[in-house]
Amino acid sequence: MPALDQIQNNTPVRVVSIEAEGDPSLVRQLMHMGLYPGARVRIHQRYPTYVLVADEGTVALEEDAVRRIRVQAIA
Amino acid sequence: MSDVAVLPENKITADVQAEPTVLLVGHPNVGKSVLFHGLTQKYVIASNYSGTTVAVTRGSMPYAGKQIVAVDTPGVHSLHAAQTSEDEKATRRMIISAKNPIVVQVAEAKNLHRSLLLTAELAELRIPMILVLNMMDEATQAGLTIDIPKLSKALSIPVLMTVATKRQGIDGIAEQLPFAAVPRMPQVFEKPAVSIICDNAIHQLVDQVLTRKKSPTADLKVRAGNLMMHPLWGVPFFCMAMYFMYQFVGVFGAGTLVNYLEKKVFGAYMVPALAKAFTAVVPLPFFHDLLFGEYGVISMGLTYSLAIVLPIVFTFFLAFALFEDSGYLPRLTILSNRLFKYLGLNGKAILPMVLGLGCATMATMTTRILQTKRERFIATLLLAVGVPCSAQLGVVLGITAAIGSWAVFTVLGIVLMQLCIVGFCANLIMPGKPSALVMEMAPIRLPKLLPILKKTWYRMRWFTREVVPLFLWATLGLFIFDKVGLLKLAERILMPVVQGVLGLPGAATPAFVMGFLRRDYGSAGFFRLFEQGQLTVLQTVVSLVVITLFIPCVAHFLMMIKEQGRLRAMGISVFVVTYAVFIGWLVRQVGMRLV
Ligand SMILES: Nc1nc2c(ncn2[C@@H]2O[C@H](COP(=O)(O)OP(=O)(O)OP(=O)(O)O)[C@@H](O)[C@H]2O)c(=O)[nH]1
């Protein structure tokens, strides 16, 4: 399953899971910002900081965190 | 009202006998503050930048014929015990320790799924609650319909729809409070430490109650928001915003308004009239001096705080509220994140830093929104080192502009460079590293005039209550120091530094002593010396750099003690003074070789 940072800008995908290793609170934080498993998300921009647009929220993240998000193509 | 849900029958879990406490809980920026204002008599600062409700506000609201306490808690991203942010800890503690609590979860109707995540966490706390889906107008606009009765039944708690800004549905909240209950929620997070695969129950529930008519299209506001955070277009946008700030705060506030108030209203009419009336009643020279003398509480303290600082701070708060409410600040956070990382901070520091250009004292207080102790310390340090407050900036700009535009850039450039150097070094020296930016972006909203005025008004009130008395006390202290000769003593001690190290005339010493009281007064003192021809251009530049980097005003110093503790505040101050003198010396050395 690809990590979100490998997806092209503005291509909607679905969040499958978030790797929590080393930072368990990050998962919850992201879920509460709209990046819960099952949410539709796309990368809006990468520079100077990642901006992810999901159905239920827009989130600014750094690359490290974006790599933790596993996604799949929308059926 | 038709948008109030059908109630689950006989669900009276809240104890009507003992008086309950109502707690408004919700994700950041869902309209809690506006709703709280509609529910109660007291106003809270509402803003479009997550995390500005740093202090908790209480009010009273009707409940079963009585008035009970309602509390507006800071917006949280999660209530789970593993969360680390101060706001989240505080809110969790507040809910758990409240006597007979009823939670009103305020949620954004558009974001049902994540709202229910929070409901699930609240359910784990076993506290009776109701769910308020606010911003119904935006949800409808986005083509969403929510089956409220079904949702209410599934959760077995009252669910309401509101549009807080239009007061729609707000009255229903008080009516439904007696029916608050612990929601029926499946456990969502079984294994919070490992990666979470799915929260099925919430998915199913959302699927059952939510219908999406059309997918939302990018409207003008979204496009404007995108431009603001664009790596390229964001820059001209930022320049425009700063230019607007400069025109409105610098030219209009610090120029036009201050001139009118200080010279006309206070200088020509009020102070002389008051002085005359006072002398007629109390013909004692000592008291006249105390109130109207050189360091008079009225002639200096009151004039300074009301005629000079207040108009500048007022225009600044007005402009700042506009940035906040439009949603520009989070976009600025994105643009500046990488830069702040070098200084040991992350993009979130843009809020205290920009606020510092208005009032460094208030900005020091808002360093609370930063995540780690390390970041709070560095931000406080940078605010103390060289973020000039608007009052000071006004004077510095005035003086340097009189010399020439190169002087403006030289002084500001040197100061900015010191900010970078100090931040960079602090980041290197202090253990740890800046935390990663994880930030929710509030949508761009067209700011409304009334909330902006209200917010400005409440900030002004805070300022006049907290900061103005400090200025008056400080003036009194100055007066006494002057009378008993301590002022002269301080000047004598500083004289060698001023003359020897900085190469300034001895007459400049009082301006430094005064600089502690009011940063800009120090600068103003130099202006006078410059006009009288007592300072060369180089000496003026040196003194302005030193006074800008120099110790913050008394109010700022006291706030640092409050936020960082006595030891750290003293440490910062000693460092800042030494550093300011050192840089002043350096500028003089370099300048002498250049000129
Ligand atoms: N369209 C619309 N806007 C709303 C509504 N309620 C609040 N707002 C706006 O939403 C923004 C945020 O409101 P706040 O009351 O500051 O939100 P909050 O939840 O208190 O935010 P924090 O305390 O900072 O977490 C403001 O600009 C409000 O004007 C609503 O029902 N509809």
Short mmCIF file of N, CA and C in Angstrom, two decimals, chain B residues 24-162:
data_model
loop_
_atom_site.label_atom_id
_atom_site.label_comp_id
_atom_site.label_asym_id
_atom_site.label_seq_id
_atom_site.Cartn_x
_atom_site.Cartn_y
_atom_site.Cartn_z
N LEU B 24 -19.12 23.63 27.52
CA LEU B 24 -19.11 23.57 26.07
C LEU B 24 -17.79 22.98 25.61
N VAL B 25 -17.87 21.84 24.92
CA VAL B 25 -16.66 21.15 24.49
C VAL B 25 -16.74 20.93 22.98
N GLY B 26 -15.61 21.01 22.31
CA GLY B 26 -15.64 20.73 20.87
C GLY B 26 -14.29 20.89 20.22
N HIS B 27 -14.23 20.49 18.98
CA HIS B 27 -13.02 20.70 18.20
C HIS B 27 -12.76 22.19 18.08
N PRO B 28 -11.54 22.57 17.76
CA PRO B 28 -11.26 24.00 17.61
C PRO B 28 -12.07 24.62 16.47
N ASN B 29 -12.44 25.87 16.67
CA ASN B 29 -12.99 26.65 15.56
C ASN B 29 -14.34 26.16 15.03
N VAL B 30 -15.15 25.58 15.92
CA VAL B 30 -16.45 25.11 15.48
C VAL B 30 -17.56 26.10 15.81
N GLY B 31 -17.18 27.22 16.42
CA GLY B 31 -18.18 28.23 16.77
C GLY B 31 -18.61 28.18 18.23
N LYS B 32 -17.79 27.54 19.05
CA LYS B 32 -18.10 27.41 20.48
C LYS B 32 -18.25 28.78 21.14
N SER B 33 -17.29 29.64 20.85
CA SER B 33 -17.32 30.95 21.51
C SER B 33 -18.57 31.74 21.12
N VAL B 34 -18.92 31.71 19.85
CA VAL B 34 -20.11 32.43 19.41
C VAL B 34 -21.35 31.85 20.07
N LEU B 35 -21.40 30.53 20.13
CA LEU B 35 -22.53 29.85 20.74
C LEU B 35 -22.62 30.18 22.23
N PHE B 36 -21.48 30.18 22.87
CA PHE B 36 -21.41 30.49 24.30
C PHE B 36 -21.95 31.90 24.54
N HIS B 37 -21.56 32.78 23.68
CA HIS B 37 -22.02 34.15 23.78
C HIS B 37 -23.54 34.23 23.64
N GLY B 38 -24.07 33.43 22.73
CA GLY B 38 -25.51 33.43 22.53
C GLY B 38 -26.26 32.82 23.70
N LEU B 39 -25.60 31.87 24.37
CA LEU B 39 -26.25 31.16 25.47
C LEU B 39 -26.21 31.95 26.77
N THR B 40 -25.11 32.67 26.97
CA THR B 40 -24.87 33.31 28.26
C THR B 40 -24.79 34.81 28.10
N GLN B 41 -24.55 35.46 29.22
CA GLN B 41 -24.48 36.91 29.21
C GLN B 41 -23.07 37.42 28.96
N LYS B 42 -22.11 36.54 29.11
CA LYS B 42 -20.75 37.01 29.05
C LYS B 42 -20.14 36.76 27.68
N TYR B 43 -19.24 37.64 27.27
CA TYR B 43 -18.65 37.47 25.96
C TYR B 43 -17.25 36.90 26.03
N VAL B 44 -16.93 36.02 25.09
CA VAL B 44 -15.58 35.48 24.98
C VAL B 44 -15.01 35.92 23.64
N ILE B 45 -13.71 36.04 23.59
CA ILE B 45 -13.08 36.35 22.32
C ILE B 45 -13.27 35.19 21.36
N ALA B 46 -13.96 35.42 20.25
CA ALA B 46 -14.16 34.37 19.25
C ALA B 46 -13.20 34.62 18.11
N SER B 47 -12.59 33.56 17.61
CA SER B 47 -11.66 33.81 16.53
C SER B 47 -11.59 32.65 15.58
N ASN B 48 -11.07 32.94 14.40
CA ASN B 48 -10.96 31.95 13.35
C ASN B 48 -9.57 31.34 13.34
N TYR B 49 -8.83 31.46 14.43
CA TYR B 49 -7.53 30.83 14.50
C TYR B 49 -7.54 29.88 15.67
N SER B 50 -7.39 28.60 15.38
CA SER B 50 -7.51 27.60 16.43
C SER B 50 -6.58 27.91 17.58
N GLY B 51 -7.12 27.80 18.75
CA GLY B 51 -6.27 27.90 19.92
C GLY B 51 -6.21 29.27 20.56
N THR B 52 -7.05 30.20 20.13
CA THR B 52 -6.97 31.51 20.75
C THR B 52 -7.80 31.61 22.03
N THR B 53 -8.66 30.61 22.27
CA THR B 53 -9.37 30.62 23.54
C THR B 53 -8.43 30.00 24.57
N VAL B 54 -7.35 30.73 24.91
CA VAL B 54 -6.40 30.14 25.85
C VAL B 54 -6.94 30.17 27.26
N ALA B 55 -7.62 31.24 27.61
CA ALA B 55 -8.18 31.32 28.94
C ALA B 55 -9.64 30.83 28.89
N VAL B 56 -10.09 30.27 29.99
CA VAL B 56 -11.44 29.74 30.04
C VAL B 56 -12.41 30.83 30.49
N THR B 57 -13.57 30.86 29.88
CA THR B 57 -14.54 31.88 30.24
C THR B 57 -15.79 31.25 30.83
N ARG B 58 -16.29 31.89 31.85
CA ARG B 58 -17.51 31.42 32.48
C ARG B 58 -18.63 32.39 32.24
N GLY B 59 -19.83 31.90 32.29
CA GLY B 59 -20.99 32.76 32.20
C GLY B 59 -22.13 32.06 32.91
N SER B 60 -23.29 32.66 32.87
CA SER B 60 -24.42 31.96 33.48
C SER B 60 -25.52 31.82 32.46
N MET B 61 -26.28 30.73 32.58
CA MET B 61 -27.39 30.51 31.65
C MET B 61 -28.56 29.90 32.40
N PRO B 62 -29.77 30.05 31.87
CA PRO B 62 -30.94 29.51 32.56
C PRO B 62 -31.01 27.99 32.44
N TYR B 63 -31.45 27.37 33.54
CA TYR B 63 -31.64 25.92 33.54
C TYR B 63 -32.70 25.60 34.59
N ALA B 64 -33.81 25.05 34.15
CA ALA B 64 -34.90 24.68 35.06
C ALA B 64 -35.25 25.82 36.01
N GLY B 65 -35.40 27.03 35.47
CA GLY B 65 -35.83 28.17 36.27
C GLY B 65 -34.74 28.80 37.12
N LYS B 66 -33.54 28.22 37.06
CA LYS B 66 -32.43 28.80 37.83
C LYS B 66 -31.35 29.29 36.89
N GLN B 67 -30.38 30.02 37.44
CA GLN B 67 -29.21 30.39 36.66
C GLN B 67 -28.09 29.45 37.04
N ILE B 68 -27.49 28.79 36.07
CA ILE B 68 -26.39 27.89 36.39
C ILE B 68 -25.13 28.33 35.65
N VAL B 69 -24.00 27.76 36.06
CA VAL B 69 -22.72 28.15 35.48
C VAL B 69 -22.49 27.42 34.16
N ALA B 70 -22.08 28.19 33.17
CA ALA B 70 -21.67 27.59 31.90
C ALA B 70 -20.22 27.95 31.64
N VAL B 71 -19.45 26.98 31.13
CA VAL B 71 -18.02 27.19 30.91
C VAL B 71 -17.68 26.93 29.45
N ASP B 72 -16.93 27.84 28.85
CA ASP B 72 -16.44 27.64 27.49
C ASP B 72 -15.03 27.09 27.57
N THR B 73 -14.82 25.86 27.12
CA THR B 73 -13.49 25.26 27.23
C THR B 73 -12.71 25.49 25.94
N PRO B 74 -11.37 25.43 26.03
CA PRO B 74 -10.57 25.59 24.81
C PRO B 74 -10.86 24.46 23.82
N GLY B 75 -10.84 24.76 22.54
CA GLY B 75 -11.07 23.74 21.53
C GLY B 75 -10.02 22.64 21.62
N VAL B 76 -10.45 21.37 21.47
CA VAL B 76 -9.52 20.26 21.58
C VAL B 76 -9.57 19.40 20.33
N HIS B 77 -8.47 18.75 20.01
CA HIS B 77 -8.50 17.84 18.88
C HIS B 77 -8.83 16.44 19.31
N SER B 78 -8.62 16.15 20.57
CA SER B 78 -8.98 14.85 21.09
C SER B 78 -9.03 14.98 22.60
N LEU B 79 -9.81 14.11 23.24
CA LEU B 79 -9.87 14.18 24.70
C LEU B 79 -9.19 12.98 25.32
N HIS B 80 -8.56 12.19 24.48
CA HIS B 80 -7.92 10.99 25.00
C HIS B 80 -6.76 11.36 25.93
N ALA B 81 -6.57 10.53 26.96
CA ALA B 81 -5.56 10.85 27.98
C ALA B 81 -4.16 10.93 27.39
N ALA B 82 -3.95 10.27 26.24
CA ALA B 82 -2.61 10.26 25.66
C ALA B 82 -2.25 11.60 25.02
N GLN B 83 -3.23 12.47 24.86
CA GLN B 83 -2.94 13.74 24.19
C GLN B 83 -2.08 14.63 25.06
N THR B 84 -1.29 15.47 24.43
CA THR B 84 -0.30 16.19 25.21
C THR B 84 -0.52 17.70 25.29
N SER B 85 -1.31 18.26 24.40
CA SER B 85 -1.39 19.72 24.40
C SER B 85 -2.01 20.25 25.69
N GLU B 86 -1.56 21.42 26.08
CA GLU B 86 -2.01 22.02 27.34
C GLU B 86 -3.53 22.19 27.34
N ASP B 87 -4.06 22.68 26.21
CA ASP B 87 -5.49 22.91 26.10
C ASP B 87 -6.28 21.62 26.31
N GLU B 88 -5.76 20.55 25.69
CA GLU B 88 -6.47 19.28 25.78
C GLU B 88 -6.45 18.76 27.20
N LYS B 89 -5.29 18.86 27.84
CA LYS B 89 -5.19 18.41 29.23
C LYS B 89 -6.13 19.23 30.10
N ALA B 90 -6.11 20.55 29.89
CA ALA B 90 -6.93 21.43 30.72
C ALA B 90 -8.42 21.10 30.55
N THR B 91 -8.83 20.91 29.31
CA THR B 91 -10.24 20.63 29.06
C THR B 91 -10.65 19.30 29.69
N ARG B 92 -9.81 18.30 29.51
CA ARG B 92 -10.10 16.99 30.08
C ARG B 92 -10.24 17.07 31.60
N ARG B 93 -9.29 17.78 32.21
CA ARG B 93 -9.32 17.94 33.66
C ARG B 93 -10.60 18.66 34.09
N MET B 94 -10.95 19.68 33.31
CA MET B 94 -12.13 20.47 33.66
C MET B 94 -13.39 19.62 33.64
N ILE B 95 -13.50 18.76 32.63
CA ILE B 95 -14.70 17.93 32.51
C ILE B 95 -14.76 16.93 33.65
N ILE B 96 -13.61 16.30 33.93
CA ILE B 96 -13.60 15.26 34.94
C ILE B 96 -13.87 15.82 36.33
N SER B 97 -13.30 17.01 36.60
CA SER B 97 -13.41 17.52 37.96
C SER B 97 -14.65 18.38 38.20
N ALA B 98 -15.41 18.67 37.15
CA ALA B 98 -16.58 19.53 37.34
C ALA B 98 -17.61 18.84 38.22
N LYS B 99 -18.32 19.67 38.99
CA LYS B 99 -19.36 19.12 39.86
C LYS B 99 -20.64 18.95 39.04
N ASN B 100 -21.12 17.73 38.97
CA ASN B 100 -22.37 17.47 38.27
C ASN B 100 -22.37 18.05 36.85
N PRO B 101 -21.42 17.64 36.04
CA PRO B 101 -21.27 18.28 34.73
C PRO B 101 -22.27 17.80 33.69
N ILE B 102 -22.64 18.71 32.80
CA ILE B 102 -23.35 18.33 31.58
C ILE B 102 -22.50 18.88 30.43
N VAL B 103 -22.16 18.01 29.50
CA VAL B 103 -21.35 18.47 28.37
C VAL B 103 -22.25 18.81 27.19
N VAL B 104 -22.01 19.99 26.62
CA VAL B 104 -22.65 20.34 25.36
C VAL B 104 -21.55 20.23 24.31
N GLN B 105 -21.58 19.16 23.53
CA GLN B 105 -20.56 19.04 22.50
C GLN B 105 -20.97 19.88 21.30
N VAL B 106 -20.14 20.86 20.99
CA VAL B 106 -20.41 21.69 19.82
C VAL B 106 -19.59 21.12 18.66
N ALA B 107 -20.27 20.85 17.55
CA ALA B 107 -19.58 20.23 16.42
C ALA B 107 -19.92 20.98 15.15
N GLU B 108 -19.03 20.83 14.16
CA GLU B 108 -19.32 21.42 12.87
C GLU B 108 -20.13 20.41 12.09
N ALA B 109 -21.34 20.82 11.66
CA ALA B 109 -22.26 19.88 11.02
C ALA B 109 -21.63 19.23 9.80
N LYS B 110 -20.78 20.00 9.12
CA LYS B 110 -20.14 19.51 7.90
C LYS B 110 -19.22 18.32 8.19
N ASN B 111 -18.68 18.29 9.40
CA ASN B 111 -17.69 17.27 9.74
C ASN B 111 -18.27 16.26 10.72
N LEU B 112 -19.24 15.51 10.26
CA LEU B 112 -19.95 14.61 11.16
C LEU B 112 -19.06 13.49 11.68
N HIS B 113 -18.28 12.91 10.79
CA HIS B 113 -17.49 11.76 11.19
C HIS B 113 -16.53 12.08 12.34
N ARG B 114 -15.75 13.13 12.14
CA ARG B 114 -14.78 13.45 13.18
C ARG B 114 -15.46 13.96 14.43
N SER B 115 -16.62 14.58 14.27
CA SER B 115 -17.35 15.03 15.45
C SER B 115 -17.76 13.84 16.30
N LEU B 116 -18.16 12.76 15.62
CA LEU B 116 -18.58 11.58 16.36
C LEU B 116 -17.40 10.87 17.02
N LEU B 117 -16.21 11.04 16.46
CA LEU B 117 -15.01 10.53 17.13
C LEU B 117 -14.88 11.16 18.51
N LEU B 118 -15.13 12.46 18.55
CA LEU B 118 -15.05 13.16 19.83
C LEU B 118 -16.18 12.73 20.75
N THR B 119 -17.37 12.52 20.17
CA THR B 119 -18.49 12.03 20.96
C THR B 119 -18.12 10.69 21.61
N ALA B 120 -17.44 9.84 20.84
CA ALA B 120 -17.04 8.54 21.37
C ALA B 120 -16.09 8.70 22.55
N GLU B 121 -15.19 9.65 22.43
CA GLU B 121 -14.26 9.87 23.54
C GLU B 121 -14.96 10.45 24.75
N LEU B 122 -15.95 11.31 24.49
CA LEU B 122 -16.73 11.86 25.60
C LEU B 122 -17.53 10.75 26.27
N ALA B 123 -18.04 9.83 25.47
CA ALA B 123 -18.84 8.73 26.01
C ALA B 123 -18.00 7.90 26.98
N GLU B 124 -16.70 7.78 26.67
CA GLU B 124 -15.82 7.01 27.55
C GLU B 124 -15.69 7.66 28.92
N LEU B 125 -15.91 8.97 28.98
CA LEU B 125 -15.82 9.66 30.27
C LEU B 125 -17.10 9.48 31.09
N ARG B 126 -18.14 8.88 30.51
CA ARG B 126 -19.42 8.60 31.18
C ARG B 126 -20.03 9.86 31.79
N ILE B 127 -20.12 10.90 31.01
CA ILE B 127 -20.74 12.13 31.49
C ILE B 127 -21.92 12.46 30.58
N PRO B 128 -23.07 12.84 31.15
CA PRO B 128 -24.23 13.14 30.32
C PRO B 128 -23.95 14.31 29.38
N MET B 129 -24.44 14.21 28.16
CA MET B 129 -24.15 15.25 27.19
C MET B 129 -25.26 15.40 26.15
N ILE B 130 -25.22 16.51 25.44
CA ILE B 130 -26.04 16.66 24.25
C ILE B 130 -25.10 17.05 23.11
N LEU B 131 -25.57 16.85 21.89
CA LEU B 131 -24.73 17.15 20.73
C LEU B 131 -25.35 18.29 19.93
N VAL B 132 -24.56 19.34 19.70
CA VAL B 132 -25.05 20.47 18.92
C VAL B 132 -24.28 20.53 17.60
N LEU B 133 -25.01 20.37 16.49
CA LEU B 133 -24.36 20.48 15.19
C LEU B 133 -24.49 21.91 14.71
N ASN B 134 -23.39 22.64 14.85
CA ASN B 134 -23.40 24.07 14.51
C ASN B 134 -22.98 24.27 13.05
N MET B 135 -23.10 25.48 12.59
CA MET B 135 -22.76 25.85 11.20
C MET B 135 -23.57 25.03 10.21
N MET B 136 -24.84 24.86 10.56
CA MET B 136 -25.75 24.14 9.68
C MET B 136 -25.82 24.82 8.31
N ASP B 137 -25.68 26.15 8.30
CA ASP B 137 -25.75 26.88 7.03
C ASP B 137 -24.67 26.41 6.05
N GLU B 138 -23.46 26.21 6.59
CA GLU B 138 -22.36 25.78 5.71
C GLU B 138 -22.56 24.36 5.23
N ALA B 139 -23.12 23.52 6.09
CA ALA B 139 -23.37 22.13 5.71
C ALA B 139 -24.40 22.08 4.58
N THR B 140 -25.45 22.88 4.72
CA THR B 140 -26.49 22.91 3.69
C THR B 140 -25.90 23.38 2.37
N GLN B 141 -25.06 24.41 2.49
CA GLN B 141 -24.42 24.94 1.29
C GLN B 141 -23.56 23.89 0.58
N ALA B 142 -22.93 23.03 1.39
CA ALA B 142 -22.08 21.99 0.83
C ALA B 142 -22.90 20.81 0.33
N GLY B 143 -24.23 20.91 0.43
CA GLY B 143 -25.09 19.86 -0.10
C GLY B 143 -25.29 18.68 0.83
N LEU B 144 -25.14 18.92 2.15
CA LEU B 144 -25.30 17.82 3.10
C LEU B 144 -26.65 17.87 3.80
N THR B 145 -27.25 16.72 3.99
CA THR B 145 -28.43 16.64 4.84
C THR B 145 -28.17 15.59 5.90
N ILE B 146 -28.58 15.91 7.12
CA ILE B 146 -28.34 14.98 8.22
C ILE B 146 -29.68 14.60 8.84
N ASP B 147 -29.89 13.32 9.00
CA ASP B 147 -31.11 12.83 9.61
C ASP B 147 -30.95 12.93 11.13
N ILE B 148 -31.39 14.08 11.66
CA ILE B 148 -31.17 14.36 13.07
C ILE B 148 -31.90 13.38 14.00
N PRO B 149 -33.21 13.12 13.79
CA PRO B 149 -33.89 12.20 14.70
C PRO B 149 -33.22 10.82 14.74
N LYS B 150 -32.79 10.37 13.59
CA LYS B 150 -32.15 9.06 13.53
C LYS B 150 -30.84 9.06 14.32
N LEU B 151 -30.08 10.12 14.14
CA LEU B 151 -28.80 10.25 14.84
C LEU B 151 -29.03 10.29 16.34
N SER B 152 -30.04 11.09 16.73
CA SER B 152 -30.35 11.23 18.15
C SER B 152 -30.75 9.89 18.75
N LYS B 153 -31.51 9.14 18.00
CA LYS B 153 -31.97 7.85 18.50
C LYS B 153 -30.80 6.87 18.60
N ALA B 154 -29.96 6.88 17.58
CA ALA B 154 -28.83 5.95 17.58
C ALA B 154 -27.89 6.22 18.76
N LEU B 155 -27.68 7.51 19.06
CA LEU B 155 -26.78 7.86 20.16
C LEU B 155 -27.49 7.88 21.50
N SER B 156 -28.82 7.95 21.44
CA SER B 156 -29.69 8.13 22.60
C SER B 156 -29.32 9.36 23.43
N ILE B 157 -29.03 10.44 22.74
CA ILE B 157 -28.88 11.75 23.39
C ILE B 157 -29.58 12.78 22.50
N PRO B 158 -29.96 13.94 23.05
CA PRO B 158 -30.53 14.99 22.22
C PRO B 158 -29.49 15.51 21.22
N VAL B 159 -29.92 15.71 19.98
CA VAL B 159 -29.05 16.29 18.96
C VAL B 159 -29.76 17.51 18.38
N LEU B 160 -29.05 18.62 18.30
CA LEU B 160 -29.66 19.86 17.81
C LEU B 160 -28.88 20.43 16.64
N MET B 161 -29.58 21.23 15.83
CA MET B 161 -28.89 21.94 14.77
C MET B 161 -28.90 23.43 15.09
N THR B 162 -27.79 24.11 14.87
CA THR B 162 -27.76 25.56 15.12
C THR B 162 -26.98 26.29 14.04
#
